Short mmCIF file of C-alpha atoms in Angstrom, two decimals:
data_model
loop_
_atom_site.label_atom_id
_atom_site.label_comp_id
_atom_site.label_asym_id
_atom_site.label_seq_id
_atom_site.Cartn_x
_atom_site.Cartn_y
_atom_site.Cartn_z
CA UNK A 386 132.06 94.48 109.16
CA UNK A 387 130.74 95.03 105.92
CA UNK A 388 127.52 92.26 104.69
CA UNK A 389 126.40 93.96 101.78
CA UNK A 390 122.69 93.90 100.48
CA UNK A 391 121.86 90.65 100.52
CA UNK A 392 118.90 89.95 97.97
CA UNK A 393 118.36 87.04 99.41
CA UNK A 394 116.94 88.09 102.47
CA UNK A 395 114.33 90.19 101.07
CA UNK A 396 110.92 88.61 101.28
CA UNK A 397 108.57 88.31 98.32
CA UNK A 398 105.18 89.77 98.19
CA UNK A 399 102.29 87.17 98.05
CA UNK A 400 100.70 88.10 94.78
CA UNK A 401 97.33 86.54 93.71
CA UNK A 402 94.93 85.87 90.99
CA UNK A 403 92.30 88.74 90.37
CA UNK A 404 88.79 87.10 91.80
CA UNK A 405 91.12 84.92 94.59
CA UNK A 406 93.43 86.48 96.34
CA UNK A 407 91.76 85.72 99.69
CA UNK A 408 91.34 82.24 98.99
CA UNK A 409 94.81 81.29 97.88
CA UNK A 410 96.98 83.11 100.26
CA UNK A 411 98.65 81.18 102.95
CA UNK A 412 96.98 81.36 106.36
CA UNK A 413 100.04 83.24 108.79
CA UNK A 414 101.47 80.59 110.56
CA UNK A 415 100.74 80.74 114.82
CA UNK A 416 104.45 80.20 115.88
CA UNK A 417 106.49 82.52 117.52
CA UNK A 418 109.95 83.13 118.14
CA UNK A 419 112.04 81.05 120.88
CA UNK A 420 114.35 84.15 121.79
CA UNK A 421 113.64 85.55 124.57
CA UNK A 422 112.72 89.01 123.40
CA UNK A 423 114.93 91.67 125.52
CA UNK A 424 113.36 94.18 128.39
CA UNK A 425 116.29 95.18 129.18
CA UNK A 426 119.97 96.23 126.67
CA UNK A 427 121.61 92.75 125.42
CA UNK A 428 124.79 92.79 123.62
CA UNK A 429 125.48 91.34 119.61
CA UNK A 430 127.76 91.57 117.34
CA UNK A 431 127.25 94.43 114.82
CA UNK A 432 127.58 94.00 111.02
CA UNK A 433 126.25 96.52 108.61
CA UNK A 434 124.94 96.79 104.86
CA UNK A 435 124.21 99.27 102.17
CA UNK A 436 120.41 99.19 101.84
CA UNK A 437 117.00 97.35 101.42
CA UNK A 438 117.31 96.50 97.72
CA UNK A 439 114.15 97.52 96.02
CA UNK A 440 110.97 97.48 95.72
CA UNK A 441 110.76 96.37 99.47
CA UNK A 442 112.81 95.67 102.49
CA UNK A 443 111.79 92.72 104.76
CA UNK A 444 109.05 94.48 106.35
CA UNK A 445 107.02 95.37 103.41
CA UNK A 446 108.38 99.16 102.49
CA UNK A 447 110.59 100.93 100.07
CA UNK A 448 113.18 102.35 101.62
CA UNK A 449 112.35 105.85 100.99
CA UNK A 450 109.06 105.59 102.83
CA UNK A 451 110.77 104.63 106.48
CA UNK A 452 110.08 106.94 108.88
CA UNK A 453 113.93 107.45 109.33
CA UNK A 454 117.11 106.07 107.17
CA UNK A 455 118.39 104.88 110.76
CA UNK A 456 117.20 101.37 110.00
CA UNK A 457 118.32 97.51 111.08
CA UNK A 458 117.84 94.32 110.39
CA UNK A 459 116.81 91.00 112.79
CA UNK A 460 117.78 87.75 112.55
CA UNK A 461 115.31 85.21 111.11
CA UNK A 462 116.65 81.98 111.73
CA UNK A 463 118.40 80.82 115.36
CA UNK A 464 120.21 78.01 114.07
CA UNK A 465 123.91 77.97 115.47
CA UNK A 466 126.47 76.28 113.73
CA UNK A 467 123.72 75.51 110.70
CA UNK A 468 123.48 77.88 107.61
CA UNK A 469 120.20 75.70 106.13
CA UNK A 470 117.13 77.75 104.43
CA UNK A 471 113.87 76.83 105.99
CA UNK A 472 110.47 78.05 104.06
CA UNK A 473 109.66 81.20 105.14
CA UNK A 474 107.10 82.54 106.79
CA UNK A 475 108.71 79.60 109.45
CA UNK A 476 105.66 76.61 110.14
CA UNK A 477 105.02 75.94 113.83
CA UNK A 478 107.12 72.66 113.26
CA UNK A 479 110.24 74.94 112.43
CA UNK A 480 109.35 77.72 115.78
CA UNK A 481 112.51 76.11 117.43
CA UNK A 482 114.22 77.59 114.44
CA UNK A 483 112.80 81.27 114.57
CA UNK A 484 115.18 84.06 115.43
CA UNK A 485 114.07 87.56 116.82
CA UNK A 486 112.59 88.69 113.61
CA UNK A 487 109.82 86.66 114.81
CA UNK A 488 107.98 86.16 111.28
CA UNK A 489 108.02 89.26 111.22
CA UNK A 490 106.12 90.70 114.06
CA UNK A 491 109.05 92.74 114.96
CA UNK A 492 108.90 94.94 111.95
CA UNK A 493 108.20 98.25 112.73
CA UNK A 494 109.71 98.79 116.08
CA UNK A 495 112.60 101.15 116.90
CA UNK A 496 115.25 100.11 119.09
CA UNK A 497 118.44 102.17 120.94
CA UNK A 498 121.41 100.80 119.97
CA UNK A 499 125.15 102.20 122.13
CA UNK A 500 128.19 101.11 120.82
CA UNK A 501 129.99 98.19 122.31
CA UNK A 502 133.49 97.22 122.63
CA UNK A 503 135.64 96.74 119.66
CA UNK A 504 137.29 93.64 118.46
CA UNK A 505 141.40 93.66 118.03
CA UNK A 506 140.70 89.95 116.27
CA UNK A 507 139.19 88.38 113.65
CA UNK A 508 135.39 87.86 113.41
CA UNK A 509 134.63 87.08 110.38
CA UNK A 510 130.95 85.70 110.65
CA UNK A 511 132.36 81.61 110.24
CA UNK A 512 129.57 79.52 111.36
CA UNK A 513 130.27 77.51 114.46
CA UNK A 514 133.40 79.79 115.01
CA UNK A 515 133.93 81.77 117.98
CA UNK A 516 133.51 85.85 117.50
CA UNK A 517 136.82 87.73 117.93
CA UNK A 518 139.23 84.98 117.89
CA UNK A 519 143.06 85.51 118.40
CA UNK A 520 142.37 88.99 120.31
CA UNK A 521 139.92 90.78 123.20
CA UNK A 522 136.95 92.93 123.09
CA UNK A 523 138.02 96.09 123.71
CA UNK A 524 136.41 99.75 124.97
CA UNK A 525 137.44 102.89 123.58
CA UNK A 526 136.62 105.96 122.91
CA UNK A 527 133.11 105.44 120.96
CA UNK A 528 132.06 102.98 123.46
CA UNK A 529 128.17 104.66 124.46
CA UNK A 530 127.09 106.43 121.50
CA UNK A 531 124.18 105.98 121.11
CA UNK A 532 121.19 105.83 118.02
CA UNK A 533 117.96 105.20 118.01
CA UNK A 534 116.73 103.13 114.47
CA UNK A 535 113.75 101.06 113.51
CA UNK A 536 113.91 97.85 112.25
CA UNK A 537 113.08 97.98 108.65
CA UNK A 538 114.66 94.27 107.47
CA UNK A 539 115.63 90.94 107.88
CA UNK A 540 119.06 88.77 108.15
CA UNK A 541 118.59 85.13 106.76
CA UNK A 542 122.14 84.67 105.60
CA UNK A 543 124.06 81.74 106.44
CA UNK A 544 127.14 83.27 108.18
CA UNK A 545 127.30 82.97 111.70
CA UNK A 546 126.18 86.30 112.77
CA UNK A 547 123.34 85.66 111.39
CA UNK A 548 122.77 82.19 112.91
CA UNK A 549 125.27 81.98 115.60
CA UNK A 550 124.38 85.09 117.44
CA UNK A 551 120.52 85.46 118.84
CA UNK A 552 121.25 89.14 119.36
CA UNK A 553 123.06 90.12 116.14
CA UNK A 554 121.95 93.58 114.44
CA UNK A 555 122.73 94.82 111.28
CA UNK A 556 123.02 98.06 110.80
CA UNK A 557 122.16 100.84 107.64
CA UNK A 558 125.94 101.91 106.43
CA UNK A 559 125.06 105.37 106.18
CA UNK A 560 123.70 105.40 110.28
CA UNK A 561 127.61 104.33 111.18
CA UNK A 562 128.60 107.62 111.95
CA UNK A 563 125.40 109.33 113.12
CA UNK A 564 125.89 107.39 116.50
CA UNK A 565 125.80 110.28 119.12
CA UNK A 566 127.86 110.70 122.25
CA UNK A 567 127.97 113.66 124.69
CA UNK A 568 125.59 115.61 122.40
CA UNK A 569 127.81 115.09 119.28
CA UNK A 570 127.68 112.77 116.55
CA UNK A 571 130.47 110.13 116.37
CA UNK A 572 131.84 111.03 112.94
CA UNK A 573 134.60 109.33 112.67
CA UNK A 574 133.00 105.55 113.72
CA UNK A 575 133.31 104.59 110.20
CA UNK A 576 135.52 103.07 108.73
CA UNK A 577 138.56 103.68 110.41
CA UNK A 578 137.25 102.74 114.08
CA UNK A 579 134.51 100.14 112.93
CA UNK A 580 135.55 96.81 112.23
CA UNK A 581 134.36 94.10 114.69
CA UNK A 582 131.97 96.09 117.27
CA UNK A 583 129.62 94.54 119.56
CA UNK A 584 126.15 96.51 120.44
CA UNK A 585 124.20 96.80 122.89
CA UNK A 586 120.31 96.96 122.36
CA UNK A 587 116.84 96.96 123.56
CA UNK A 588 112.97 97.46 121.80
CA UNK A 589 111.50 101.10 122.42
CA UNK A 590 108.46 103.12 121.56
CA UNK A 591 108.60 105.66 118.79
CA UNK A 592 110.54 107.97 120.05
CA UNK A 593 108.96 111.54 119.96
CA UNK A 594 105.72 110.07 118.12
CA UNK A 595 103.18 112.42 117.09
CA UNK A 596 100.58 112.87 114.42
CA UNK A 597 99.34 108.97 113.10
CA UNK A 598 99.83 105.81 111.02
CA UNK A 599 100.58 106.01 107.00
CA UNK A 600 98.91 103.59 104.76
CA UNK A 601 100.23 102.70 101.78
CA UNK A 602 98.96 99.99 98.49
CA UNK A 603 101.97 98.11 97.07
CA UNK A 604 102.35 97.41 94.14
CA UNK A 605 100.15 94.90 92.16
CA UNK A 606 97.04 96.03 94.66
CA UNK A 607 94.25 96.20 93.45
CA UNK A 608 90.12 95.40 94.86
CA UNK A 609 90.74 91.48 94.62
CA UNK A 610 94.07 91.50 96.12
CA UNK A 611 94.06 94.55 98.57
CA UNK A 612 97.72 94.61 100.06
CA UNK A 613 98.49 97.70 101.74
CA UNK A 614 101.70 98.53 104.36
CA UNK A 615 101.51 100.03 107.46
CA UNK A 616 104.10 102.70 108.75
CA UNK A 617 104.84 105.64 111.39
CA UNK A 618 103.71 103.59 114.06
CA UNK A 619 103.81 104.26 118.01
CA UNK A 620 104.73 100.61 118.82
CA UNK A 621 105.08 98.30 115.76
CA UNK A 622 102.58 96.25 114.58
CA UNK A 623 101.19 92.83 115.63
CA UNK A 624 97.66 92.67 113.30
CA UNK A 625 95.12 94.52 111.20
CA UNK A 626 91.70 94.06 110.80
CA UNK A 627 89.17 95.06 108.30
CA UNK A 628 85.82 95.56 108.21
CA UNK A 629 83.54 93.36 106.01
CA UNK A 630 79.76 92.30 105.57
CA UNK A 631 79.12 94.02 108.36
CA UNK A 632 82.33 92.73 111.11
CA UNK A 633 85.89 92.73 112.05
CA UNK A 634 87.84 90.34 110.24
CA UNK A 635 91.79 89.70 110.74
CA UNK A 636 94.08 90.03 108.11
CA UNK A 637 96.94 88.12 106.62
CA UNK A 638 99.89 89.22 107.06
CA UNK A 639 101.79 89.36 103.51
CA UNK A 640 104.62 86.50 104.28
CA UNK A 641 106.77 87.43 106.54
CA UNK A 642 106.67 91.12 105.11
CA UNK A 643 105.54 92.15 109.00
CA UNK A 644 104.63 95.54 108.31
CA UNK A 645 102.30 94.49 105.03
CA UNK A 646 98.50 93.13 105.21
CA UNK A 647 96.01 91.61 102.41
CA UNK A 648 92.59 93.18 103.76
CA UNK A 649 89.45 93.19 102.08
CA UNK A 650 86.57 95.83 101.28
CA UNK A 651 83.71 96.85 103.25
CA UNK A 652 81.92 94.94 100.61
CA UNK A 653 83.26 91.77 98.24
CA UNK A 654 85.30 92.82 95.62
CA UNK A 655 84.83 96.97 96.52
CA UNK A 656 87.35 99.41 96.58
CA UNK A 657 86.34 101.13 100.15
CA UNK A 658 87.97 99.57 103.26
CA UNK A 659 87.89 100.08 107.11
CA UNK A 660 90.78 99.16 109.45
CA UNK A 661 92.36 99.28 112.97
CA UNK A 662 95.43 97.97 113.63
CA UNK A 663 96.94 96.10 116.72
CA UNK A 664 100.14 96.76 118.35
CA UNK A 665 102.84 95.21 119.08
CA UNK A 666 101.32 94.24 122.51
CA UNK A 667 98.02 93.45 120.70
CA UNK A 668 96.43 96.27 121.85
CA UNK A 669 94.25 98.34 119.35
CA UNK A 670 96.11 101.15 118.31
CA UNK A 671 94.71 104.41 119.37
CA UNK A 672 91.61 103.05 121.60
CA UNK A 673 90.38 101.17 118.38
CA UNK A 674 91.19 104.08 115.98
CA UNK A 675 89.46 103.03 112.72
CA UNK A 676 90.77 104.17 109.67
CA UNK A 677 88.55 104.46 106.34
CA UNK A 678 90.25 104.96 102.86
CA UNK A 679 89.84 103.78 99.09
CA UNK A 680 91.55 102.21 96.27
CA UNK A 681 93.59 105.28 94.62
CA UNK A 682 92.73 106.56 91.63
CA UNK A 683 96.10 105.85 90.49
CA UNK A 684 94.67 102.54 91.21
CA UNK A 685 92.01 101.95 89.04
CA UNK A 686 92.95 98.73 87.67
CA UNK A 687 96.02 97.86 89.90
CA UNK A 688 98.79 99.60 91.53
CA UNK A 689 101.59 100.27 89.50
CA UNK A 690 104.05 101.91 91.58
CA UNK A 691 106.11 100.39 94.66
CA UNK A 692 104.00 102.31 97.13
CA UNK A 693 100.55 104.41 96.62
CA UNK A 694 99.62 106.07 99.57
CA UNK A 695 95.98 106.63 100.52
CA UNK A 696 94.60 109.43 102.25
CA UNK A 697 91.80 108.33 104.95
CA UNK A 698 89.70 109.55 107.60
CA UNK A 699 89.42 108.18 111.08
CA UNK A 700 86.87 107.07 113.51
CA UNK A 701 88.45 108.04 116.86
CA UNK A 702 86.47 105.29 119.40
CA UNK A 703 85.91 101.64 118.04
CA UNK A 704 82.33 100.05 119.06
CA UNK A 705 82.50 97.34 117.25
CA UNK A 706 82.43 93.68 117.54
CA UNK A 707 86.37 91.73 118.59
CA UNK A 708 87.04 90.53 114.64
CA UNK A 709 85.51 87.13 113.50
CA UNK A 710 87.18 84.19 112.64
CA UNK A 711 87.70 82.89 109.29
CA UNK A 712 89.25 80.36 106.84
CA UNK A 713 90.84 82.98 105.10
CA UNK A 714 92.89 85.16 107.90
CA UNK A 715 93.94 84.45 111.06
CA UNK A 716 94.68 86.41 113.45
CA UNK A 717 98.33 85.35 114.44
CA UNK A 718 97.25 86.66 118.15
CA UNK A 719 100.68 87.71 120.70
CA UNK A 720 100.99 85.14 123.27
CA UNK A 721 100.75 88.54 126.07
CA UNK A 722 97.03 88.73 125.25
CA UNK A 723 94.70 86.26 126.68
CA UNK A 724 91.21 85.06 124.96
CA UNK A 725 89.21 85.43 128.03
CA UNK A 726 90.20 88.55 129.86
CA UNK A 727 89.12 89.01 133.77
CA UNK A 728 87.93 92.41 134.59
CA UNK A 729 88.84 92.65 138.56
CA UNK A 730 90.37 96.19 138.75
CA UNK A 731 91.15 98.84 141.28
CA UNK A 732 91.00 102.54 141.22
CA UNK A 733 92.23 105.83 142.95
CA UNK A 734 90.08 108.22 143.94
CA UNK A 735 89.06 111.31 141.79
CA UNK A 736 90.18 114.56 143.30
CA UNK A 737 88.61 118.14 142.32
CA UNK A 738 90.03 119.38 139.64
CA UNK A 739 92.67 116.24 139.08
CA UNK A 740 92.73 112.85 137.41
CA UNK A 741 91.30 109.29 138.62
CA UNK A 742 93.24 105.93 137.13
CA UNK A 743 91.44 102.36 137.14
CA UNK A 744 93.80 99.66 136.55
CA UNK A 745 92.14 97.04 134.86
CA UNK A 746 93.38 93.05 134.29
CA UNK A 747 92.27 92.48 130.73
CA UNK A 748 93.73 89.19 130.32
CA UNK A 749 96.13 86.24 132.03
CA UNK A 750 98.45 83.46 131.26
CA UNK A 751 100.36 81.22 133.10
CA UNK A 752 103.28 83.74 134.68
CA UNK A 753 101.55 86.88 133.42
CA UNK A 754 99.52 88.89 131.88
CA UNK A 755 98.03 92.01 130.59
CA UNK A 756 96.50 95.28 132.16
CA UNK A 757 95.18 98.89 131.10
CA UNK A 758 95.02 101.71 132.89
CA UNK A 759 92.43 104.37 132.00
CA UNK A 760 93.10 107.92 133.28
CA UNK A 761 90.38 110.74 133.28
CA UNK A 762 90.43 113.67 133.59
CA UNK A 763 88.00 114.86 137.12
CA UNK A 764 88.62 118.74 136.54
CA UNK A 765 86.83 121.18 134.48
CA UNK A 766 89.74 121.97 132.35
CA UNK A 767 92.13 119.87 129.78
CA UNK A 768 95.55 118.64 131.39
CA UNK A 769 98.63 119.10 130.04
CA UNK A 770 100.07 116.04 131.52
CA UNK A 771 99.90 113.58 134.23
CA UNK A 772 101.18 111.04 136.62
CA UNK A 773 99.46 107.63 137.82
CA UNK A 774 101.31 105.53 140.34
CA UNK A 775 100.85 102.89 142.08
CA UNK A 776 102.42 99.90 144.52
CA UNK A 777 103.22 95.85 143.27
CA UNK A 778 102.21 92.79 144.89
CA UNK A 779 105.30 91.24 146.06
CA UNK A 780 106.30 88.82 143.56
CA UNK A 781 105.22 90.85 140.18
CA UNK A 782 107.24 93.12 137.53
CA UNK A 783 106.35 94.62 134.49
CA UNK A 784 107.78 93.80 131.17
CA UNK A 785 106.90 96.14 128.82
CA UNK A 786 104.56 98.91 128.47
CA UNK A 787 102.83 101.27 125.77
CA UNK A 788 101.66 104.77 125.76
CA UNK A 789 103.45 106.00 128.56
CA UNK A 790 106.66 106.89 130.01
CA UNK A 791 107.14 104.02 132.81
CA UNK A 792 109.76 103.98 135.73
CA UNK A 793 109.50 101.28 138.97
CA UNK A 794 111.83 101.72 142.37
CA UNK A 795 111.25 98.63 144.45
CA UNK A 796 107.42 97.63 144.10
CA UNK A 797 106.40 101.42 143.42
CA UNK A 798 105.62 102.44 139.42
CA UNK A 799 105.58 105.55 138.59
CA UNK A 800 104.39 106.63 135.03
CA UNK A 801 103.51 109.55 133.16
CA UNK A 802 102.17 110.60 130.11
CA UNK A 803 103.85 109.79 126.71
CA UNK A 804 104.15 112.73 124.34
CA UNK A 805 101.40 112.89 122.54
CA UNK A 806 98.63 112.20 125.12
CA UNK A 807 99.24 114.63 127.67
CA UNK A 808 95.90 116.74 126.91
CA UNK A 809 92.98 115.34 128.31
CA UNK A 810 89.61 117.53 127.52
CA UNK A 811 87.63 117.62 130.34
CA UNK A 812 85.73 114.78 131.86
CA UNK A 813 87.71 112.92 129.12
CA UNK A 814 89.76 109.83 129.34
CA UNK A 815 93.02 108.16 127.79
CA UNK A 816 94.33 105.04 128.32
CA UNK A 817 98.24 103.04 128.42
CA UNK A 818 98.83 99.17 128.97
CA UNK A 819 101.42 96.87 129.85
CA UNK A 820 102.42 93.23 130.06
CA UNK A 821 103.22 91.97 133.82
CA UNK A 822 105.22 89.35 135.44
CA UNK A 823 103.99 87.43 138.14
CA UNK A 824 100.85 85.80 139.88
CA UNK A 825 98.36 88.51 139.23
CA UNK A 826 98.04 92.34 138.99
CA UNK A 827 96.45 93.34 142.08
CA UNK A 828 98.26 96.75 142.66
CA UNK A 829 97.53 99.25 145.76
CA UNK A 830 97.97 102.57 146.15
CA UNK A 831 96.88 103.90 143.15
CA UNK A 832 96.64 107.59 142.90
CA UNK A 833 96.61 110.25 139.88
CA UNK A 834 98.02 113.87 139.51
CA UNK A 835 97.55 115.96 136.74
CA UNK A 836 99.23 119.11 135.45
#
């Protein structure tokens, strides 16, 4: 089903006054989407469009600067049967109202998609209409290709996929038939075998990630209104902070753009900053990675172009202070990351020439909460991979993880090393997280391989 670019859903860039830009921006409202955000594939309906528009899609970046032109769009409104325009970013009064693209906290993240079944009726997005009326949903030949994209945009329209469907995606036109199946791409998807498709979906990690983040300056940046955009990401992005007078300060997220921050300089009014950046979990990326760059000198006055991207250097191990809390940012925290984190944990031994892991609770909620697991390397030589696992308490599951390649069979998780952190020098450590279900995280069994 063809949507078009819709203009309309692009969001604006919050451009300030020289001398108070941190004064007059918006603070990032606290509320957070009511759909239930999938751990495992859910099925939508599937329309598709031509591109972001320009300068920016949704989340903040021209379209040539996505890490790949696989790219999709979330809903930002859960309104069935309503096609009304509520002030974006949404208020907490409107959070009943917020769709999947979650102010835009989503931005950033890749997600699988597999083809669905196909529709032999009409669905022609009418609000408060059923999908694929007069005629069944129907498998075929393309049903399991599969593609992995990154959401890069946002759907506000007022058509029922949009509104009616919590699960909707819309898809980039020229990704159609890149869809893959049996090792070969589905060529032929488009147009002939398109029309009314459902999807199936779920949230990943980067797939393959390697290297490290890309900043970027937008355009109309400059040392009194610092707005930069954050890309090539692990895990998306759920917060940056910047370093100034001397401590962490959170940033404001630029509308609804998700992927796009107003920081500040090390100094008032300088042009030398400091960040780290939180996931998508809240975690700092990278062990607290910091990241220290200027204004460019393409900059000098303000940013002309659509995207200026600074070079930077980085600070590998964060000892600073947690960020302070201002007037002028707030930190929009994920509601998997609690305030006051307990610090019971449990470890496996450390065999000669092996790892150790100690699983640690760093924080609790009502039904969950969060854990990290550090692994170190005992031996006297780096790894080149490795394997924690461990045992449940009856009663808990995980939800999501980060930085690691997680399976579970009963109460028994296995999981071993993402890509990119499979060396471990010697005597050194890395560390992965996830978000449990359940009364508490007091795992058993815990034991560490390395290879």
């Amino acid at each position: 089903m063809h949507r078009g670019i819709w203009w309309a859903r692009l969001a604006i860039p919050v451009i300030a006054a020289a001398g108070a830009a941190l004064i007059v921006l918006a603070l990032q409202p606290s509320a957070r989407a009511t759909v239930p955000e999938p751990t495992a594939p859910v099925t939508g309906n599937a329309t598709y469009f031509d591109g972001l528009g320009a300068p920016y899609g949704g989340c903040g970046l021209p379209q040539a600067e996505l890490e790949t032109q696989n790219f999709v769009a979330l809903n930002v409104f859960d309104t069935p049967g309503s096609g009304t325009f509520y002030p974006r970013p949404l208020s907490s009064a409107d959070a009943d109202k917020m769709g999947i693209w979650n102010n835009g906290h989503n931005c950033g993240r890749w997600v699988r998609v597999s083809i669905g079944d196909y529709c032999t009726g009409v669905n022609d997005g009418a609000l408060g209409q059923a999908f694929c009326r007069s005629g069944a949903w129907t498998a075929d030949a393309y049903n399991g290709g599969t593609l992995d994209m990154i959401v890069a945009d946002s759907c506000g329209d007022s058509n029922a996929w949009c509104r009616d469907d919590k699960y909707h995606l819309d898809l980039s036109k020229d990704s159609l038939n890149k869809f893959v199946k049996n090792g070969a791409p589905m060529t032929d998807l488009y147009p002939s075998h398109w029309n009314n498709r459902h999807v199936s979906w779920q949230f990943i990690p980067a797939p393959a990630y390697s290297g490290d983040i890309k900043i970027g300056f937008l355009s109309g940046a400059q040392r009194w209104w610092p707005a930069i955009a954050v890309s090539k990401l692990p895990n998306g992005v759920h917060g940056i902070e910047y370093f100034a007078d001397g401590a962490w300060k959170a940033a404001t997220m630029n509308g609804d753009m998700g992927q796009s921050y107003v920081i500040g300089g090390t100094t008032s009014g300088g042009t030398d900053f400091r960040i780290r950046v939180r996931d998508v979990n809240d975690a700092l990326l990278f062990n607290g990675r910091e990241y220290a760059f200027s204004l460019p000198a393409a900059c000098s006055s303000q940013c002309s172009q659509a995207y200026t991207q600074a070079t930077y250097t980085t600070t590998s191990t964060s000892t600073s202070p947690s960020p302070s809390k201002s007037a002028s940012a707030s930190a929009s925290p994920s509601a998997s990351v609690s305030a006051s984190p307990s610090r019971s944990a449990s470890s496996s031994p450390a065999p000669a020439g092996g790892c150790s892991a100690a699983v640690t609770t760093t924080g609790s909620w009502s039904g969950g909460g969060q854990a990290e697991v550090k692994v170190t390397n005992t031996g006297t030589a780096p790894t080149s991979g490795w394997t924690v696992k461990f045992t449940l308490p009856a009663g808990v599951t995980i939800a999501s993880s980060w930085n690691v390649t997680l399976s579970a069979s009963g109460q028994t998780v296995t999981a071993s090393n993402a890509s990119y952190n499979g060396t471990i020098g010697a005597n050194a450590s890395t560390s992965w997280g996830l978000v449990f279900n359940g009364p508490n995280f007091a795992v058993t069994n815990v034991s560490c391989s390395a290879r």
